[in-house]
XYZ file of C-alpha atoms in Angstrom:
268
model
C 77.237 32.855 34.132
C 77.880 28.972 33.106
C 77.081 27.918 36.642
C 74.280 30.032 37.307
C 72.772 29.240 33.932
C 72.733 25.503 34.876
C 71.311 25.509 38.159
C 68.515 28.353 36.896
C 67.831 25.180 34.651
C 67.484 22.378 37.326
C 64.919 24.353 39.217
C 62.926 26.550 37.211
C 62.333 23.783 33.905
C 62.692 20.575 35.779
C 60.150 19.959 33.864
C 62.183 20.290 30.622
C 64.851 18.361 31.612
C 63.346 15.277 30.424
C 60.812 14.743 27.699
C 58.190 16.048 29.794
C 57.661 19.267 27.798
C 55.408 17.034 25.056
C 53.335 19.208 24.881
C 55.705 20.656 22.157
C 56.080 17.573 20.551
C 52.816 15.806 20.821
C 49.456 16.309 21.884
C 48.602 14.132 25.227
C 44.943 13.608 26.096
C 43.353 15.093 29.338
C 43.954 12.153 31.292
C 48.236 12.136 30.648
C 47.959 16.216 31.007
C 46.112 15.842 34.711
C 49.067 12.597 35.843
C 51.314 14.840 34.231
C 50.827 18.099 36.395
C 50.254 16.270 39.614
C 53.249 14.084 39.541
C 55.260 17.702 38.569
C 53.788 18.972 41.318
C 55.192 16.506 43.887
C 58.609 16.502 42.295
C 59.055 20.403 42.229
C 58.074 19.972 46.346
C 60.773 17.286 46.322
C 62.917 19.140 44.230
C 62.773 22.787 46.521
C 62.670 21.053 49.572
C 65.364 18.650 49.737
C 68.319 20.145 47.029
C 67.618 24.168 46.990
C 69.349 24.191 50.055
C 72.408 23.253 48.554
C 71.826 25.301 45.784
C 71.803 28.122 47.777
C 75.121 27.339 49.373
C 76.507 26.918 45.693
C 75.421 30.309 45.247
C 76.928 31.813 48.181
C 80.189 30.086 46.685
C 79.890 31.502 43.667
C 79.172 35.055 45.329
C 82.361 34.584 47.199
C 84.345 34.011 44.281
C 83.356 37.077 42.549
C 83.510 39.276 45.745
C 87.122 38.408 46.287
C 87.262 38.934 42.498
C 89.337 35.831 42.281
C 87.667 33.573 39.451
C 89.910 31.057 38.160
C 89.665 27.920 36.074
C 90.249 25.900 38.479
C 86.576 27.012 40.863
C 84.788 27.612 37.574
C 85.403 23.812 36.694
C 84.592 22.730 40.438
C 81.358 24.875 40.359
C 80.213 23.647 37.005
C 80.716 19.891 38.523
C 78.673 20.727 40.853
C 75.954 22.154 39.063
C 76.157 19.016 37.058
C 75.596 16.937 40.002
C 72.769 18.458 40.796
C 70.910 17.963 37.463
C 71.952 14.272 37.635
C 69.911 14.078 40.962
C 67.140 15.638 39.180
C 67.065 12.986 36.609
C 67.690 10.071 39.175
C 64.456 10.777 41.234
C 62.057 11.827 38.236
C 63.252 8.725 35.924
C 60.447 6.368 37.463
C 57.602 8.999 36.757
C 59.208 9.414 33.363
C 59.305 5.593 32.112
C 55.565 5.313 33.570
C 54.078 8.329 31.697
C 55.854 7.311 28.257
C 55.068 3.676 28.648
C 51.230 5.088 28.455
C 51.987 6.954 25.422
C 49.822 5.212 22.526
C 51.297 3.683 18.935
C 50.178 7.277 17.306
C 51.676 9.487 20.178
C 55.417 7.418 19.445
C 54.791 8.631 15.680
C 54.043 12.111 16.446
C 57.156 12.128 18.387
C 59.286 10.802 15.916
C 58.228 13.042 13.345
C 58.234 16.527 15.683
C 61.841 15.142 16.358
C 62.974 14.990 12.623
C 61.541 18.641 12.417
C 63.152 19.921 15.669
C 66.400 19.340 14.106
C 65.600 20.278 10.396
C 64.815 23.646 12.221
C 68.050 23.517 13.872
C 70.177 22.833 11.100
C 68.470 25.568 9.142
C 69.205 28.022 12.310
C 72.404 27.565 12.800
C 74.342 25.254 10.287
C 73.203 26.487 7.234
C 74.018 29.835 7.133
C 77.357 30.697 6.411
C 80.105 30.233 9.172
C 80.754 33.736 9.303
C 77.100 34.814 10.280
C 76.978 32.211 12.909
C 79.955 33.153 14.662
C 78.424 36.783 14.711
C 75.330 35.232 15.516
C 76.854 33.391 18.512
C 78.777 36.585 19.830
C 75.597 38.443 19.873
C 73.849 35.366 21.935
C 76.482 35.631 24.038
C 77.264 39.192 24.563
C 73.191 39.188 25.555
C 73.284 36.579 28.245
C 76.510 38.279 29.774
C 74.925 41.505 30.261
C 72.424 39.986 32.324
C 75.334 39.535 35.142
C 77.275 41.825 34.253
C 75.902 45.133 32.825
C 77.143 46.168 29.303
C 80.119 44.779 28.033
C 83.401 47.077 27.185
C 84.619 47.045 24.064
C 87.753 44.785 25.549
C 85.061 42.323 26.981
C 82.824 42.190 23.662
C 85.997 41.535 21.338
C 87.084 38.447 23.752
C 83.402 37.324 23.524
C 84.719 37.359 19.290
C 87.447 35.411 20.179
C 85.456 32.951 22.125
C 82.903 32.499 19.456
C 85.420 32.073 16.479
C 87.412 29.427 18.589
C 84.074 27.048 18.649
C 84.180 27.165 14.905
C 81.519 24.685 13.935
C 80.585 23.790 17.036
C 76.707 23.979 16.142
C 76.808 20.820 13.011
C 78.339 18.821 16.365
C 75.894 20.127 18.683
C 72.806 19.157 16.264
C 74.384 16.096 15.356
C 74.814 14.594 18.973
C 71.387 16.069 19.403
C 69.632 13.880 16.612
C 71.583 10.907 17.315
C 70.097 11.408 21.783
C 66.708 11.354 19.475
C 67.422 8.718 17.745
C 68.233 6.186 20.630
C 65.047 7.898 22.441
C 63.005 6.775 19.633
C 63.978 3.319 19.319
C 63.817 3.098 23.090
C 60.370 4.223 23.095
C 59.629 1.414 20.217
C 60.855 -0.844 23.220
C 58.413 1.072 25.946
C 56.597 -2.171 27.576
C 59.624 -4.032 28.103
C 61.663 -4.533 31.558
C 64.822 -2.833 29.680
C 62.782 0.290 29.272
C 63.410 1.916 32.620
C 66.957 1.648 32.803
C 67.373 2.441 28.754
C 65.646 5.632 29.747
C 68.219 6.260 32.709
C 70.730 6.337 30.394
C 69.119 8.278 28.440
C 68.282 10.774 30.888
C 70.698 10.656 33.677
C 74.317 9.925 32.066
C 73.918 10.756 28.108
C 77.660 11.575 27.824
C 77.467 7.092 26.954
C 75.318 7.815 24.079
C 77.564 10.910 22.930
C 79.164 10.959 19.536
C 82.495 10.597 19.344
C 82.957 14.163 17.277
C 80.508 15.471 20.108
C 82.712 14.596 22.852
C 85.300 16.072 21.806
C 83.734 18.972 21.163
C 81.904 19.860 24.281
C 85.238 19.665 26.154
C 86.921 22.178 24.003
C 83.301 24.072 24.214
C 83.562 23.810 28.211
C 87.324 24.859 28.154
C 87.068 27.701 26.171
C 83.516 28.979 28.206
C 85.881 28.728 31.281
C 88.187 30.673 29.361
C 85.922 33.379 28.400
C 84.455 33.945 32.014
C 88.019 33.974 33.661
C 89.160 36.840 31.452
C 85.965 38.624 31.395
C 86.473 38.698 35.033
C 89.556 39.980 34.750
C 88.434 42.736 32.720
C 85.581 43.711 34.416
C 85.384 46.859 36.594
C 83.992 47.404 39.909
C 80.933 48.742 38.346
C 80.061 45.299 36.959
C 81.660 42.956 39.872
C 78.692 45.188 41.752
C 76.217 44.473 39.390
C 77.029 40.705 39.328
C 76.935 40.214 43.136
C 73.797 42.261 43.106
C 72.434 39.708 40.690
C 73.280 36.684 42.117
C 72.190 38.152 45.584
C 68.556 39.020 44.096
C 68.695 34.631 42.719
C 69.622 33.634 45.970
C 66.518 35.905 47.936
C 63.856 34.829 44.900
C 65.157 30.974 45.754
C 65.244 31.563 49.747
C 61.583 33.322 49.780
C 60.174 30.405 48.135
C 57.351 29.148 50.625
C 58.424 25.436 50.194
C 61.177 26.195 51.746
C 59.736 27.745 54.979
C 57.908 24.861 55.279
């Protein structure tokens, strides 16, 4: 579900949420690879011991919703917020390790960057701009339909022609997406040129913490309708699910909320 998808995302790849997966953009020496994992190490500590317990009262939210079976707009959009809150606080406490480990990175490092950027998004663009607008917006459906059975169960046929609907109203959503996407890359780049000054830091809490600033304007408008019509798409799925997969969902989201609350970090 949107929700569930973002908060899976602010625990399980804090590490991705920043440029802190390099190692699939550049190659960092032992010494960067050993500060790397140790400073990950405290912040996932931080991370499990001081916000999963709200997460896990977001859950039981969430499972309330869908028990009652009463999922509107309204707690999708107030869920979501929240979820978004709680990657923001990810970024605000990991920002400091962040700016010190890129400061470090050497001359070459910033070029090897730069250029696995320019290929990220050639690869993109290739993916899912390229090909003809019919194909992605099967494409898309198919993405979709695959990460809703995962809550849900298999889809009826009702369910999987809405998820049709949904992905024909986002149109070309993807050239927006990649766009925004090279243009984040693009101020990340010339903020790294700027690494060893005293406007790094905060340049790269920008970047990090509130990017909807550095959002094209095309972009902006686009992730609300995207974010509108994903609302959409869950409240009627909802409304067309049967008992069988309201079950199946709570059983989910019960099994995320006993992996999170067996965690031993947590016990501590």
């Amino acid at each position: 579900m949107l929700g569930c998808t973002r908060i899976d995302v602010a625990y399980r790849n804090l590490d991705v949420l920043v440029p802190w997966s390099l190692s699939d953009y550049l190659d960092m020496n032992r010494q960067q690879k050993a500060w790397l994992d140790q400073r990950l190490k405290q912040h996932l500590a931080w991370h499990c011991r001081t916000q999963l317990p709200e997460y896990l009262t977001w859950l039981d939210a969430v499972r309330s919703m869908v028990a009652s079976n009463e999922v509107s707009d309204q707690q999708l959009l107030v869920r979501s917020q929240e979820a978004k809150l709680a990657i923001a606080k990810v970024a605000d406490q990991i920002t400091p390790s962040a700016a010190e480990l890129l400061r470090g990175m050497s001359d070459d490092q910033v070029q090897e960057l730069r250029q696995a950027f320019a290929k990220d998004i050639r690869e993109r663009q290739d993916k899912y701009v390229k090909t003809p607008l019919a194909k992605q917006i099967d494409e898309r459906s198919q993405r979709m339909e695959k990460r809703l059975s995962t809550w849900l169960g298999e889809l009826n046929a009702q369910q999987r022609l809405r998820v049709v609907n949904w992905s024909q109203a986002l149109g070309e959503q993807n050239r927006q997406w990649i766009s925004n996407r090279a243009h984040w890359q693009a101020q990340f780049s010339k903020a790294m040129e700027q690494r060893q000054s005293p406007a790094f830091e905060p340049r790269l809490e920008v970047l990090l913490k509130d990017r909807e600033r550095l959002w094209t304007p095309e972009y902006r408008i686009a992730y609300q309708h995207t974010e509108q019509q994903a609302r959409s798409l869950l409240v009627d799925l909802m409304a067309q699910s049967s008992p069988t997969q309201r079950q199946y969902l709570e059983g989910r989201l019960s099994k995320v909320r006993a992996d999170f609350s067996a965690l031993k970090c947590l016990k501590g």
